[in-house]
Coordinates of N, CA and C in Angstrom, one line a residue:
X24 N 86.6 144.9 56.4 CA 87.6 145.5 57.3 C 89.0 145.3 56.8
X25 N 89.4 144.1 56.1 CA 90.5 143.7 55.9 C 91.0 144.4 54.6
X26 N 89.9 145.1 53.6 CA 90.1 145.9 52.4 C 90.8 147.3 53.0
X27 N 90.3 147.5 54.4 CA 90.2 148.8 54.8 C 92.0 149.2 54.9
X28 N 92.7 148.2 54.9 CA 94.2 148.3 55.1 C 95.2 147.3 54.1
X29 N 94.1 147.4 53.0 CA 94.6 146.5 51.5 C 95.3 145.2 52.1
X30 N 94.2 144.3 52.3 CA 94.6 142.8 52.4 C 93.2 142.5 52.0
X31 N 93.1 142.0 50.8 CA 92.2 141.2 50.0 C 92.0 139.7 50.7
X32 N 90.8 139.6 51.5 CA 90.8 138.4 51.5 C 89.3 137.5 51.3
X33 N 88.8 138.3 50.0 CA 88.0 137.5 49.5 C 87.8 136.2 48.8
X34 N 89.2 135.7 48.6 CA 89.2 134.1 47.9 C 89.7 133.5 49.4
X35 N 89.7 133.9 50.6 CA 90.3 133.1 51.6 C 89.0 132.0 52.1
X36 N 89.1 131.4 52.8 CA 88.3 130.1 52.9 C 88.8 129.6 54.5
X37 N 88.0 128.6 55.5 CA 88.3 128.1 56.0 C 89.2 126.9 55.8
X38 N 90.3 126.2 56.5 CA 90.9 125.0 56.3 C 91.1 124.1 57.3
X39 N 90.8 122.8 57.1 CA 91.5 121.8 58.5 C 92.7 121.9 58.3
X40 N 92.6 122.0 59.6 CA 94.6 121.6 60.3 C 94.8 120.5 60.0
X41 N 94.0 119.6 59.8 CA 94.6 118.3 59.5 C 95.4 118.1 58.0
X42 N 95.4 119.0 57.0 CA 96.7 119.4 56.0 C 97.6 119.5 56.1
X43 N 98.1 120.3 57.3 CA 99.4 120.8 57.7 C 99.7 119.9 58.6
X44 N 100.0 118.9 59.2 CA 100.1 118.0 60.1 C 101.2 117.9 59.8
X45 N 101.7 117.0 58.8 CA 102.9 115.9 58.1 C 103.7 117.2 57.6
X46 N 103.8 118.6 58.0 CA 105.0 119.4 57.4 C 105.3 120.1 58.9
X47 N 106.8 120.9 58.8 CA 107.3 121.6 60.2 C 107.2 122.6 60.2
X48 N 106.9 123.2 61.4 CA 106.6 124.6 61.8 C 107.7 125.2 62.6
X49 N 108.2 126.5 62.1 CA 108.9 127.3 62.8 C 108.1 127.5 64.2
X50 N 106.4 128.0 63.9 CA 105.5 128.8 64.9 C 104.7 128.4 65.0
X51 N 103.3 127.7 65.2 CA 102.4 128.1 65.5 C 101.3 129.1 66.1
X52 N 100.5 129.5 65.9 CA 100.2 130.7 66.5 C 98.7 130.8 66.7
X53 N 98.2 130.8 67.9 CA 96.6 131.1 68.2 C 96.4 132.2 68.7
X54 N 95.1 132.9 68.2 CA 95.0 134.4 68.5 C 93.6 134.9 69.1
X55 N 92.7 133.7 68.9 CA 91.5 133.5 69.5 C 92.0 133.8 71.1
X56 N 90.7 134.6 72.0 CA 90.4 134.8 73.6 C 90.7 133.0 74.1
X57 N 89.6 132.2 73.6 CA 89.4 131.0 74.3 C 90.6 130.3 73.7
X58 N 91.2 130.3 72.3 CA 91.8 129.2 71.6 C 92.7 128.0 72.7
X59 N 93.4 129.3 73.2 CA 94.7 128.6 74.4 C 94.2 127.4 75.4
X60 N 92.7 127.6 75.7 CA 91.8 127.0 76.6 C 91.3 126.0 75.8
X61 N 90.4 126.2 74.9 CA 89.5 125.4 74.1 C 90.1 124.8 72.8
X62 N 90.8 125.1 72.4 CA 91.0 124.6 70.9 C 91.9 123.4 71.3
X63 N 91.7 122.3 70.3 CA 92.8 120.6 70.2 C 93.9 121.7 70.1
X64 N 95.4 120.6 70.7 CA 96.4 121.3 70.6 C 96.4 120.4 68.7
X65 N 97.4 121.1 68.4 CA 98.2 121.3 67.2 C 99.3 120.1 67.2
X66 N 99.2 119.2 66.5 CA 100.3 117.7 66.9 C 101.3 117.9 65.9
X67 N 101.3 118.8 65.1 CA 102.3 118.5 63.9 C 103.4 118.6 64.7
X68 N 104.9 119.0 63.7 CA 106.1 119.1 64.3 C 106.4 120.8 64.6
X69 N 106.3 121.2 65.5 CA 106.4 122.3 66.1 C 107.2 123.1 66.9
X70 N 108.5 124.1 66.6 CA 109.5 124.6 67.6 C 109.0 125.1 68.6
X71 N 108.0 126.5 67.9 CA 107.3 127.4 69.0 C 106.1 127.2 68.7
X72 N 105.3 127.1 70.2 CA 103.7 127.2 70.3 C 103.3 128.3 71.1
X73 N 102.9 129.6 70.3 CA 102.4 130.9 70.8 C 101.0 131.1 71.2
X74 N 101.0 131.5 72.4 CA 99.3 132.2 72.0 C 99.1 133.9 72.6
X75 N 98.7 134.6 71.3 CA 98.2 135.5 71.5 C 96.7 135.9 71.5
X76 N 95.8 135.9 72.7 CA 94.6 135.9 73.0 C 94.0 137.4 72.6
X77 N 93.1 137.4 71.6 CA 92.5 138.3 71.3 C 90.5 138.6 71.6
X78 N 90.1 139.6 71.8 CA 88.8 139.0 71.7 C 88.3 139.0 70.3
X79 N 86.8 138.1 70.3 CA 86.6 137.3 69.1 C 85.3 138.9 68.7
X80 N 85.8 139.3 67.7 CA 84.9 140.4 66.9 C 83.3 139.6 66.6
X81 N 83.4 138.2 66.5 CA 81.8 138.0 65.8 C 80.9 137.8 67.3
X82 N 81.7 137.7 68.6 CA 80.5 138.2 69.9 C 80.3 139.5 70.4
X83 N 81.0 140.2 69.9 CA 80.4 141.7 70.1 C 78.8 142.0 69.5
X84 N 78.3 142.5 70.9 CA 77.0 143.1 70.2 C 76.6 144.6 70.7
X85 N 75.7 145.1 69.7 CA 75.7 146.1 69.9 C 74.9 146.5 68.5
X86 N 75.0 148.5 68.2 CA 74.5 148.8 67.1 C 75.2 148.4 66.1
X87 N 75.4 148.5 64.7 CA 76.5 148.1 63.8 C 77.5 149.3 63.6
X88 N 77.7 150.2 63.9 CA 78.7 151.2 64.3 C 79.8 150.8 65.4
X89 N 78.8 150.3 66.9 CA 79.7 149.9 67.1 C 80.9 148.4 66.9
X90 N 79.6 147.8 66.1 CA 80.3 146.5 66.1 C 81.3 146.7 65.1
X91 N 81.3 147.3 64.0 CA 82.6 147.7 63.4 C 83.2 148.6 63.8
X92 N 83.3 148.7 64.8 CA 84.5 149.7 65.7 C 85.0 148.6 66.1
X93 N 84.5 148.0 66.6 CA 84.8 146.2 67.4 C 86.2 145.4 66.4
X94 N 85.1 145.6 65.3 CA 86.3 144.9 64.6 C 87.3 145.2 63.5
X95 N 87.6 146.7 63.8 CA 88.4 147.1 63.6 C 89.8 147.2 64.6
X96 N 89.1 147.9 65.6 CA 89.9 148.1 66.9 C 90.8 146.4 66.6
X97 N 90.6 145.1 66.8 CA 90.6 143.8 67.0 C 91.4 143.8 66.1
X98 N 91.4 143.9 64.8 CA 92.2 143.9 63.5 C 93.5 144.7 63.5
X99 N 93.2 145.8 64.0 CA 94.6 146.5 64.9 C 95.5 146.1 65.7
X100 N 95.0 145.4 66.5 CA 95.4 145.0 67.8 C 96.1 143.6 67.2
X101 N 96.0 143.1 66.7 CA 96.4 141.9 66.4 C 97.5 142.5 64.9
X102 N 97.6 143.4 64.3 CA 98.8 143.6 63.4 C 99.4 144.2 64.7
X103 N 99.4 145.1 65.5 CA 100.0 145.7 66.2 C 101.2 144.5 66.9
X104 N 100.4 143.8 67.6 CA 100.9 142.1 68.1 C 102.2 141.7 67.4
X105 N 101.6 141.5 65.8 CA 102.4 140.7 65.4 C 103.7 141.2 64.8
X106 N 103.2 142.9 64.4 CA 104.4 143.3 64.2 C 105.4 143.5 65.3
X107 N 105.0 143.8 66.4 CA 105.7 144.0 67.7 C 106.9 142.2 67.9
X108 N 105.9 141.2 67.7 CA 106.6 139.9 67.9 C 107.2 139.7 66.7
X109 N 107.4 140.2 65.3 CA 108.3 139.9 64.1 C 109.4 140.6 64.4
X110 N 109.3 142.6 64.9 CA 110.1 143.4 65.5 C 111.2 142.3 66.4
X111 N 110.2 142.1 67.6 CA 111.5 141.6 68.5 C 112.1 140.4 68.4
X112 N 111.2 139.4 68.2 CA 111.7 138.0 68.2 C 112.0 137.3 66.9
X113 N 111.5 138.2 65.7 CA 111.9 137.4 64.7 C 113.7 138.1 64.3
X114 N 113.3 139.6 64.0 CA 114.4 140.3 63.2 C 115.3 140.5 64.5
X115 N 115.0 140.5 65.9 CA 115.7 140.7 66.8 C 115.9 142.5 67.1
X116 N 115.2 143.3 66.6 CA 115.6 144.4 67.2 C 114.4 145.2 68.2
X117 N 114.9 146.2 68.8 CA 114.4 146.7 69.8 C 113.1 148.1 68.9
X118 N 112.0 147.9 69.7 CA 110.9 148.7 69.4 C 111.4 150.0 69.6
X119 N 111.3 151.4 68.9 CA 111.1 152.5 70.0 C 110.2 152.7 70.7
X120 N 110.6 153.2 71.9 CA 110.3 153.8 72.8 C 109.4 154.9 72.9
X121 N 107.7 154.8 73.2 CA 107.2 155.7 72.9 C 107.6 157.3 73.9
X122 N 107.3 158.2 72.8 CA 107.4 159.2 73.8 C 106.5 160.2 74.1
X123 N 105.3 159.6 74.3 CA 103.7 160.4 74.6 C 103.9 161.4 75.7
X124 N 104.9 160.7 77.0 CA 104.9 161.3 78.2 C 105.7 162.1 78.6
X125 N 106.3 162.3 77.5 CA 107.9 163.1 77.7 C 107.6 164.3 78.1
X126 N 108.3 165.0 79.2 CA 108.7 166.4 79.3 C 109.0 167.1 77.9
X127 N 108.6 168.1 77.7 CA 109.3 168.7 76.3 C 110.1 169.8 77.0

């Protein structure tokens, strides 16, 4: 899925948080549905603690058509997120304004 919008992430791997502990974070950021609920909080040194709740693509069931609609849609939704939160809160500027609804 992640080739499908050229982000190679075949050498990626899972990691413990417990690496990042002893360094500072501008952000933290959870993106998992349950994370905000279920996951240890994050102890390192932290400004902002975000959660953006997404649903989890590997509980979708279904035929395999749709479940790769699943997780794609999911993979969207989550750049869409982040560009929207880098947009506003990081660079500080304002989104446009869609205009689907407009009178012409």
């Amino acid at each position: 899925m992640m080739n499908e919008v050229g982000i190679d992430i075949s050498n990626a791997y899972p990691k413990s948080v417990e690496i990042y502990l002893n360094e500072e974070w501008d952000y933290v950021i959870t993106v998992c549905g349950g994370a905000n609920e279920n996951c240890p909080n994050f102890a390192g040194k932290v400004k902002h603690r975000l959660h953006f709740g997404f649903d989890d693509p590997a509980a979708v069931t279904g035929d395999t058509e749709f479940i790769i609609d699943e997780f794609r849609r999911i993979r969207n939704e989550i750049k869409n997120c982040f560009f929207s939160f880098y947009m506003k809160d990081i660079k500080k500027m304002e989104l446009p304004k869609c205009s689907c609804n407009d009178s012409l």
